[in-house]
Coordinates of C-alpha atoms in Angstrom, one line a residue:
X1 CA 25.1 -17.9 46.2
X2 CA 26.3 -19.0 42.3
X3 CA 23.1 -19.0 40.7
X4 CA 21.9 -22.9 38.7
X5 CA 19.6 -24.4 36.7
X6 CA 17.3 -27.5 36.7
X7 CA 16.2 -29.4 34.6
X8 CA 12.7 -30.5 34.6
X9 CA 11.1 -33.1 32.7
X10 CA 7.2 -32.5 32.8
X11 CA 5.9 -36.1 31.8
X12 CA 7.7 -37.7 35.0
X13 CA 7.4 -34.5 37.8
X14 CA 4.0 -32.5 37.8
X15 CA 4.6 -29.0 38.8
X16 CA 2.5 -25.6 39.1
X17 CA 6.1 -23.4 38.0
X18 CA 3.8 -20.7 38.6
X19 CA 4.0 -21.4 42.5
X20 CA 7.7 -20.9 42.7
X21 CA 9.2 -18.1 45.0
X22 CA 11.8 -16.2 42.5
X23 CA 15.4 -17.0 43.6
X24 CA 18.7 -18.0 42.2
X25 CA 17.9 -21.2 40.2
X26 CA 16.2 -21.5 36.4
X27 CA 14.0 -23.8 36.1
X28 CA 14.3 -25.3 31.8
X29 CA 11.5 -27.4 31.1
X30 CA 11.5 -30.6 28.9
X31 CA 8.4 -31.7 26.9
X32 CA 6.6 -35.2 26.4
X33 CA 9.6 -36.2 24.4
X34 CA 12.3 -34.9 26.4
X35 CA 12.8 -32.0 23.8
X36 CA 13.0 -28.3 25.2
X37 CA 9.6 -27.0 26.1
X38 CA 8.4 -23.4 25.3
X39 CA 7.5 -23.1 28.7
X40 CA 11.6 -22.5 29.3
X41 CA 11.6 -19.2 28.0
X42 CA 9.6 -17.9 30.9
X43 CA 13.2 -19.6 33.4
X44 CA 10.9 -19.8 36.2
X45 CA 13.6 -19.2 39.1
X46 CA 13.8 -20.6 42.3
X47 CA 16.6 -21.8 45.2
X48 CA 17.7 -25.3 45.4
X49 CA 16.2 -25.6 49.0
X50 CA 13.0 -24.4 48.4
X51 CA 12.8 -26.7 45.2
X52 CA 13.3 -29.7 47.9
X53 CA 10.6 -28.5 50.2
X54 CA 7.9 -27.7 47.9
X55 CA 8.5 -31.0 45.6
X56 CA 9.4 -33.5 48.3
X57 CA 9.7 -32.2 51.5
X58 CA 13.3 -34.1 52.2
X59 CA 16.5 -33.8 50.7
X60 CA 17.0 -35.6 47.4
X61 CA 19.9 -37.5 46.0
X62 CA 21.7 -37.9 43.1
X63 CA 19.6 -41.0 42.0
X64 CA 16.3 -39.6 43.1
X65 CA 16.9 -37.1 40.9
X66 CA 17.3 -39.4 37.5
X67 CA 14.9 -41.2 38.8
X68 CA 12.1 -38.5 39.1
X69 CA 13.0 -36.4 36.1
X70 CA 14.8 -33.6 37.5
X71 CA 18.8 -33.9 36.7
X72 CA 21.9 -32.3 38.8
X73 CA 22.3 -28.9 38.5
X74 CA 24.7 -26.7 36.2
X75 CA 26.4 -23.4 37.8
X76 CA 27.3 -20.8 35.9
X77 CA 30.6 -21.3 35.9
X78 CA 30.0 -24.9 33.6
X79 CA 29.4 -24.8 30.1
X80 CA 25.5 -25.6 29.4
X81 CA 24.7 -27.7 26.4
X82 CA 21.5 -27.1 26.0
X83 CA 21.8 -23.2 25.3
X84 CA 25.1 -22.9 24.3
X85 CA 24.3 -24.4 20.5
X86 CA 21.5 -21.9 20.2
X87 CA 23.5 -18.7 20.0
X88 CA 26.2 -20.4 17.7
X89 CA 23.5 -21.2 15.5
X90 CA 21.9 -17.5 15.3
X91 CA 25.7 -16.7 15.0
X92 CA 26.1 -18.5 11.7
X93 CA 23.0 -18.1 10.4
X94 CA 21.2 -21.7 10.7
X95 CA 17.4 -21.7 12.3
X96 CA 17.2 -23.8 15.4
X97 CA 14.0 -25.4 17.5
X98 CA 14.2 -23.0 20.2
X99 CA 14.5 -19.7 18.4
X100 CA 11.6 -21.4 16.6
X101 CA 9.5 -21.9 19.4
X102 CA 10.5 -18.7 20.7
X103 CA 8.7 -17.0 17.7
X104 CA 6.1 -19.0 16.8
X105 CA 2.2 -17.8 17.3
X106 CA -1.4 -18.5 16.6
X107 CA -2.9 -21.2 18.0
X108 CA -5.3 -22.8 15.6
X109 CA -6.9 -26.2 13.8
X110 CA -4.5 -27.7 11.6
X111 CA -5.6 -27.6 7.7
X112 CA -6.9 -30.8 8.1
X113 CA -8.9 -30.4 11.5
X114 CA -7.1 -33.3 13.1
X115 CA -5.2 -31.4 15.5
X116 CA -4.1 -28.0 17.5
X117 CA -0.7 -26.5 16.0
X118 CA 0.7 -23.1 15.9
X119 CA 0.4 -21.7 12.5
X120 CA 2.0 -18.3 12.1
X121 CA 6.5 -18.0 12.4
X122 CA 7.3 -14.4 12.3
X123 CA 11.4 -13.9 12.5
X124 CA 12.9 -10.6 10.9
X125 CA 15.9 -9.7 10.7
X126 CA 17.7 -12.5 12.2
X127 CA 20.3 -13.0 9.8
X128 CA 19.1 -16.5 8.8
X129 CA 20.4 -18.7 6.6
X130 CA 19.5 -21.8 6.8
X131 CA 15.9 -22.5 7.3
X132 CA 16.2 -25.9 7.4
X133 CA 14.8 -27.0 10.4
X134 CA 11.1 -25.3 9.0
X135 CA 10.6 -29.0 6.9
X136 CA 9.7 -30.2 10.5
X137 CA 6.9 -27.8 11.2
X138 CA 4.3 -28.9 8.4
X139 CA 1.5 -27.0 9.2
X140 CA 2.3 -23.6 9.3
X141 CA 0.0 -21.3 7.1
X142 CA 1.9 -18.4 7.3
X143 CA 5.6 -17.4 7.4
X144 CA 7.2 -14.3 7.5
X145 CA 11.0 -14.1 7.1
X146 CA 11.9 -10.6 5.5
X147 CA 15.2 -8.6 6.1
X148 CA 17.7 -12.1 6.4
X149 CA 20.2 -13.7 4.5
X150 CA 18.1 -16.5 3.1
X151 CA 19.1 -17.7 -0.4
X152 CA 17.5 -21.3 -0.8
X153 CA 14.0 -22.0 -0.1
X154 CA 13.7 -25.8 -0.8
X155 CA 13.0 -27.0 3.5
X156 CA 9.5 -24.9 2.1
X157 CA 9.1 -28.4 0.2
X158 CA 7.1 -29.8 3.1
X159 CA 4.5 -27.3 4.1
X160 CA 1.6 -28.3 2.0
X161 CA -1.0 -26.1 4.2
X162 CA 1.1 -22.5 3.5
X163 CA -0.4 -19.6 2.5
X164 CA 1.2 -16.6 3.0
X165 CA 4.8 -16.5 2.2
X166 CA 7.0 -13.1 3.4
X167 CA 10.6 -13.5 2.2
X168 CA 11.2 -9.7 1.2
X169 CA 14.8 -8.3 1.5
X170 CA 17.1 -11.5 1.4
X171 CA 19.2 -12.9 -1.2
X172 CA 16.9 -15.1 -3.6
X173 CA 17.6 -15.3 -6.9
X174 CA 15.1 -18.1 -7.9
X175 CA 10.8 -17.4 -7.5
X176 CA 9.5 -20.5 -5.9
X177 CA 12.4 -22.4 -5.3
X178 CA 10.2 -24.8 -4.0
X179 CA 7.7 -27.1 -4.5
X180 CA 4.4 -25.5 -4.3
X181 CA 1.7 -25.4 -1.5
X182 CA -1.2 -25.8 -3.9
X183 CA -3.1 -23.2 -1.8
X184 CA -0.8 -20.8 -1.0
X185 CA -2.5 -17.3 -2.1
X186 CA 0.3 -14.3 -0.7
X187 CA 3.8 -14.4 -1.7
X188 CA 6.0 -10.8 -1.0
X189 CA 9.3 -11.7 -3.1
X190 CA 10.0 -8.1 -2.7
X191 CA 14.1 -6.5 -2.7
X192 CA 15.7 -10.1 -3.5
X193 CA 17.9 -11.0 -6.8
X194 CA 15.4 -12.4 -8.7
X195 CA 15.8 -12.1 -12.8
X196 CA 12.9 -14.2 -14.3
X197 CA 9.6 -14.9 -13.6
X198 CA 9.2 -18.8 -13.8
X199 CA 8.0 -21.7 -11.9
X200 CA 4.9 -20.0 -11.1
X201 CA 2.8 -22.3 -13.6
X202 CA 1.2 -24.9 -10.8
X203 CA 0.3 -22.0 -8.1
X204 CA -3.0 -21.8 -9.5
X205 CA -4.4 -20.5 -6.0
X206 CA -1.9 -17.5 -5.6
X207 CA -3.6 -13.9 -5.3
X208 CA -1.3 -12.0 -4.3
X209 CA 2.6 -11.3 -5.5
X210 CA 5.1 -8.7 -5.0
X211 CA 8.0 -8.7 -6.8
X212 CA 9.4 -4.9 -6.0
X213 CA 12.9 -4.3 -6.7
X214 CA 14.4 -7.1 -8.0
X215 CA 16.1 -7.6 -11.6
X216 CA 13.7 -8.9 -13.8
X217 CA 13.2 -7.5 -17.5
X218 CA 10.2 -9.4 -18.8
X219 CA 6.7 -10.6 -17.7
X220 CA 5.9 -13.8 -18.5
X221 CA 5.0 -17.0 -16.7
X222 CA 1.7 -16.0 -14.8
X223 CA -0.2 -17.6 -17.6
X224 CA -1.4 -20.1 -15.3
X225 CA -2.3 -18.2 -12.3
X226 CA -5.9 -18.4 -12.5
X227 CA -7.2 -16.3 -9.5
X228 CA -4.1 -13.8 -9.6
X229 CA -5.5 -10.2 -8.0
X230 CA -3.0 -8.4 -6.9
X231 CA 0.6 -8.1 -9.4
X232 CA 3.3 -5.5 -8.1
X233 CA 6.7 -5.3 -10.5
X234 CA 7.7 -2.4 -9.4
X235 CA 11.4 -0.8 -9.2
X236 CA 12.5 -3.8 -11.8
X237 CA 14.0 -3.3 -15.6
X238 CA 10.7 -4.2 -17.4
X239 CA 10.2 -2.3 -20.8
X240 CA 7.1 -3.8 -22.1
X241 CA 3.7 -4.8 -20.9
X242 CA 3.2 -8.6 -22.0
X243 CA 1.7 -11.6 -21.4
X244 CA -1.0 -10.1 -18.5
X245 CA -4.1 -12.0 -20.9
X246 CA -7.1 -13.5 -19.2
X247 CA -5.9 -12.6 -15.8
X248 CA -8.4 -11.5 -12.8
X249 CA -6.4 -8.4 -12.0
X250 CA -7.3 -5.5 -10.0
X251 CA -4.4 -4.1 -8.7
X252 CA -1.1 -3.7 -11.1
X253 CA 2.0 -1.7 -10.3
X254 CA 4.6 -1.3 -13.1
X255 CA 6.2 1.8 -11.0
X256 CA 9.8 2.6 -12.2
X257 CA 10.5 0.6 -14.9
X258 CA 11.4 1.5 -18.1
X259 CA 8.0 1.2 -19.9
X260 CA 7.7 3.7 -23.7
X261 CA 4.0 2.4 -24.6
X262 CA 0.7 1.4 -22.9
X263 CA -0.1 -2.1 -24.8
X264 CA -2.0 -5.2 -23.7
X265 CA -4.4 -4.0 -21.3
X266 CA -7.1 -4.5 -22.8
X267 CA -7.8 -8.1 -21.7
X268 CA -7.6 -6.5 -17.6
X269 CA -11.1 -6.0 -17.8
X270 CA -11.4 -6.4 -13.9
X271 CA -8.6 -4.0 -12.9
X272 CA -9.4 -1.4 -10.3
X273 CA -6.0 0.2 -9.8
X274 CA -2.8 0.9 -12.5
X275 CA 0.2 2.7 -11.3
X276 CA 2.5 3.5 -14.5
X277 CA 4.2 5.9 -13.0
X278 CA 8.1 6.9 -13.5
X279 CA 8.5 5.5 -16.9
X280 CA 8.9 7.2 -19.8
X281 CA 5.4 7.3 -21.3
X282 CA 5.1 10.9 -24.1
X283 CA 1.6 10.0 -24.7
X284 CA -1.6 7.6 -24.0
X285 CA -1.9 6.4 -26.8
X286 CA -2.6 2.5 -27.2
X287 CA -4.5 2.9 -23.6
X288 CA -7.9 0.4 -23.9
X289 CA -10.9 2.5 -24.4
X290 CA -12.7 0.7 -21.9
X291 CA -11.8 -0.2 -18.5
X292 CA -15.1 0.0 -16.7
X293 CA -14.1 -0.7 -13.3
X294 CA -10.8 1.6 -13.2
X295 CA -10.8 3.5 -9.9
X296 CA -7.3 4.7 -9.7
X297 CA -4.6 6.1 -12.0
X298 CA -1.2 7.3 -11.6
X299 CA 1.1 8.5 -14.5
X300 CA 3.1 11.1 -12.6
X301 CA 6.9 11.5 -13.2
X302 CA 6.5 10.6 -16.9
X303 CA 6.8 12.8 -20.2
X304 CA 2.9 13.7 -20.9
X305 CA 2.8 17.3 -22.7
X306 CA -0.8 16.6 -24.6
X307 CA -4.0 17.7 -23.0
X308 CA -6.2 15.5 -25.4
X309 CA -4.4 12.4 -24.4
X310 CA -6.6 13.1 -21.4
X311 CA -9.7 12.5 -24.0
X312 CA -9.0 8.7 -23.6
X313 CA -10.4 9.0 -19.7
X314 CA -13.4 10.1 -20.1
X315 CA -15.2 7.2 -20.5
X316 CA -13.9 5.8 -17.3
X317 CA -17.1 6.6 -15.5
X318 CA -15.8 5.2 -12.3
X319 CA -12.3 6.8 -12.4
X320 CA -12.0 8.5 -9.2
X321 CA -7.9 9.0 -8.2
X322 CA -5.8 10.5 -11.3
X323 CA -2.2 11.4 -10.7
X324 CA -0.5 13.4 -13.5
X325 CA 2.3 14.8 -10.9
X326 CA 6.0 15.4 -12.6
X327 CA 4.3 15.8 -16.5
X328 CA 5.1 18.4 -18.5
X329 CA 1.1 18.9 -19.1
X330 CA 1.3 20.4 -15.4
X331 CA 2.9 23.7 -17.1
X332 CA -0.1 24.5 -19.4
X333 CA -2.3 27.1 -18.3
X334 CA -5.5 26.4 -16.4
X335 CA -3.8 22.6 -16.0
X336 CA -5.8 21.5 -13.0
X337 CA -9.2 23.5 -14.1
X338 CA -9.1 21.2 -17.6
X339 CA -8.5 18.1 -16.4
X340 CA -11.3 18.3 -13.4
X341 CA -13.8 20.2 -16.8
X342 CA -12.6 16.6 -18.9
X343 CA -13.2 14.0 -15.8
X344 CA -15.9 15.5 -14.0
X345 CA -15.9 12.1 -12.3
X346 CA -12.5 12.8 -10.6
X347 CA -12.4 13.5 -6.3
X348 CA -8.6 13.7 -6.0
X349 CA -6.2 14.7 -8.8
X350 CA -2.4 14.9 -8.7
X351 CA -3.4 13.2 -4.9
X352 CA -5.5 16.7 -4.0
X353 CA -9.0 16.7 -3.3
X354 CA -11.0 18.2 -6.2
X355 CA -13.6 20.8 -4.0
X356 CA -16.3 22.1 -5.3
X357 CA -15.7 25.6 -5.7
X358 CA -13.2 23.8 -8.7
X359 CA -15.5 22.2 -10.1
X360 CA -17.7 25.3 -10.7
X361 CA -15.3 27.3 -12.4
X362 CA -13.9 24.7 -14.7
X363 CA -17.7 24.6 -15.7
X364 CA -17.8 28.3 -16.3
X365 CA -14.1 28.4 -18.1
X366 CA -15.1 25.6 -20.4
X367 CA -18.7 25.4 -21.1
X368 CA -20.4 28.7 -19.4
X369 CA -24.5 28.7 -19.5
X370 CA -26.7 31.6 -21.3
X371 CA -27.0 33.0 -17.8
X372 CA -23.2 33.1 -17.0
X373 CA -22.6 35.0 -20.4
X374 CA -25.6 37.2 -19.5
X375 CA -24.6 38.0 -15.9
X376 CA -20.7 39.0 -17.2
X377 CA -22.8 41.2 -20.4
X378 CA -24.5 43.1 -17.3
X379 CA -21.4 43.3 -15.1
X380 CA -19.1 44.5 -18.1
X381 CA -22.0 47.2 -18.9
X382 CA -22.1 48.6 -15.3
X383 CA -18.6 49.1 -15.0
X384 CA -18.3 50.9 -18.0
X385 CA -21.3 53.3 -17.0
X386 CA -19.4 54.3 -14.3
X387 CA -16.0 55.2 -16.0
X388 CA -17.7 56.9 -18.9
X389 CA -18.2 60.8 -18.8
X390 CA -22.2 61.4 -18.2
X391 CA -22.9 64.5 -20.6
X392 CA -24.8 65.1 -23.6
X393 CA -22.0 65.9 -26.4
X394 CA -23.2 69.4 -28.7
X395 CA -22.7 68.3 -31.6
X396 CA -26.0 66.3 -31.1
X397 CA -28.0 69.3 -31.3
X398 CA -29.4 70.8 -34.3
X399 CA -28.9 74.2 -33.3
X400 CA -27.3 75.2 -29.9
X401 CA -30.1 77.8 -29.1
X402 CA -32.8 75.1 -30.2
X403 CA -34.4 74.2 -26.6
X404 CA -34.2 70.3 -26.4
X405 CA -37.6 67.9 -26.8
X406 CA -38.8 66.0 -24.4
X407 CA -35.6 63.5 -22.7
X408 CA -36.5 60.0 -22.0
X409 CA -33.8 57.9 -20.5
X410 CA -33.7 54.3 -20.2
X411 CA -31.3 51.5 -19.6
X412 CA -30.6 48.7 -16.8
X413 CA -30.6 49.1 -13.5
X414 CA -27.5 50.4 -12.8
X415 CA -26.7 52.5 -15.9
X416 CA -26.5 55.6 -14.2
X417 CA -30.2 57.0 -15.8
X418 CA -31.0 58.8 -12.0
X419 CA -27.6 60.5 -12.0
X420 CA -27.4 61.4 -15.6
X421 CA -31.2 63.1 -15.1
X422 CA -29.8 65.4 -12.3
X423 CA -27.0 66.8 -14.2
X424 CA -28.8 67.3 -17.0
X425 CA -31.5 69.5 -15.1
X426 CA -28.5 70.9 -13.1
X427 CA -26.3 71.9 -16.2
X428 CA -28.7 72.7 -18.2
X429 CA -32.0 74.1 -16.3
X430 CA -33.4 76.5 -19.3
X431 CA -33.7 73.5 -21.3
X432 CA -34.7 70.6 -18.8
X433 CA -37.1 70.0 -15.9
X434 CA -38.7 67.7 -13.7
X435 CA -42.0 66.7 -15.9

């Protein structure tokens, strides 16, 4: 038996697709207004015959069929418009309804309340490049549309509810090519072609943006970005740390660039986390004195060499995570033991827990107590009583027939006085007794 499919319109024939034995024959299902219903993904199958039965329980003609929703079948061997257009269209690039539907999730309140809608589109890797079609879907809050082709972001005009954006690894070469969602809060710009930072003056809500690996040279144009948390720049051609003023920061990554001099932090007075690291920073100087909420720091793979640009860390009281990794200030004696002695506040350096046992012996390397010096005096003392020669030199004695006085020997504990009493009775007995 060729296998078919019908058509089904749901607004005309009420069905249970559910119910249907699995057979030969796909059922497609069209909405209220005669568009392609998700439900069609799910090609309930069943036989022509048993279609008849469990629907009308007599055979059906041609005109019954138009006239209760359900149209003729199409065999395989006929060319089906409804899905043939749908894989030319992922062929070329160009977003359709159905691969839409298809990939569209969460269920939720509109922004406004007025209404159920889906609000999340998740398609990567798809090849897309034309997104056109996404003007129709005006409340989606969140889109994620990494590892495509796209280039022009302009059908994003219409969704005034967004707010989280994911167009990492395509081919943009303009931020915000788009009018703004005044509440969107995440954008991940990430691996694209972008140059310049501009045309982020009216997203006064955004929060989050990550701009790894693209082409850009300067900062500049966040000016405006009131409630902006979380900045990433890294892998980009940035030489200079600018225009950051006034902002809320707590996370900034300026990884890989090609950054000489720590400048214009001082203003980040929020910022938790800073990652400087591959650049080509010889010193800290020019780093803010106070940063009183800075958790974690990495420099590593830069050209450190001085131990006292470590100075400049130690009021940090709530530095936690330091990473000095790929420094030359790695190859100085006792490297790790300083640093921990400087910042006793540190847990992890170079991304290894500081224990405790390291933290001890920095202390007694660097600042040892009146009892550490003490207890090495005593040890130093014992070990040199045993490698010394116990004997009472001649040349001591007035006269070497003059008997000796009375011997009284004293020392620490562990001096040797028992041992040194023995030999001397034992060597010399007409002299020396037990008193």
């Amino acid at each position: 038996m060729n296998n078919s499919r019908l058509v089904v319109n749901t607004k005309q024939l009420p069905y249970d697709p559910n119910r249907l034995l699995p057979d030969d024959t796909n059922i497609l299902v069209l909405d209220e207004d005669g568009n392609l219903s998700r439900r069609s993904t799910d090609s309930f199958p069943i036989s022509s015959i048993n279609r008849r039965q469990q629907y009308t329980n007599t055979e059906i003609s041609d005109d019954d069929r138009m006239e209760t929703g359900i149209m003729s079948t199409v065999r395989e061997d006929e060319p089906y418009s409804e899905t043939a257009p749908i894989a030319n269209n992922l062929v070329a690039g160009i977003l359709d309804a159905e691969t839409v539907a298809k990939h569209i999730s969460k269920i939720g309140k509109t922004a406004d309340a007025s209404s159920i809608s889906y609000l999340t589109l998740t398609l990567p890797g798809y090849g897309l490049r034309d997104i056109s079609i996404l003007s129709n879907y005006t409340h989606l809050q969140r889109i994620e549309l990494p590892y495509n082709n796209i280039s022009d972001l302009s059908p994003l005009d219409n969704l005034s509810y967004l707010l989280e954006l994911d167009v990492s690894n395509n081919k943009i070469r303009k931020l915000f090519d788009f009018w703004p969602p005044c509440n969107l809060k995440e954008a991940d710009f990430s691996f694209n072609l972008i140059e310049e930072i501009k045309n982020v003056d009216n997203f006064h809500y955004l929060q989050k943006l990550i701009l790894d690996n693209n082409q850009i040279s300067k900062i500049e144009g966040l000016k405006n970005c009131y409630r902006l948390q979380h900045l990433s720049l890294a892998h980009n051609r940035i030489s200079q740390i600018e225009e950051l003023d006034g902002l809320p920061l707590k996370y900034l990554n300026l990884r890989s660039n090609q950054i000489r001099n720590i400048e214009n932090l001082d203003s980040l007075q929020y910022l938790q986390q800073l990652n400087l690291s591959c650049n080509q920073l010889e010193s800290l100087a020019g780093f803010p004195e106070r940063l009183n909420f800075l958790e974690v720091l990495d420099l590593a793979d830069n050209q450190l060499h001085n131990l006292s640009d470590i100075d400049r860390l130690s009021e940090f009281r709530l530095l936690r995570d330091l990473n000095l990794r790929g420094n030359k200030i790695t190859e100085i004696d006792d490297y790790r033991l300083s640093i921990i002695f400087k910042l006793q506040h540190l847990t992890i350096l170079d991304r290894r827990k500081i224990d405790a046992a390291e933290k001890i012996e920095s202390k007694q390397m660097f600042n040892p107590s009146s009892e550490y010096f003490a207890s090495r005096d005593h040890m130093t003392n014992v070990v040199f009583s045993f490698l010394q020669d116990h004997r009472v030199q001649e040349s001591t004695l007035p006269n070497i027939e003059t008997p000796y006085p009375m011997l009284i020997l004293s020392g620490p504990d562990g001096c040797g006085r028992i041992e040194l009493a023995h030999r001397l009775v034992e060597e010399f007995s007409e002299f020396f007794g037990y008193g």
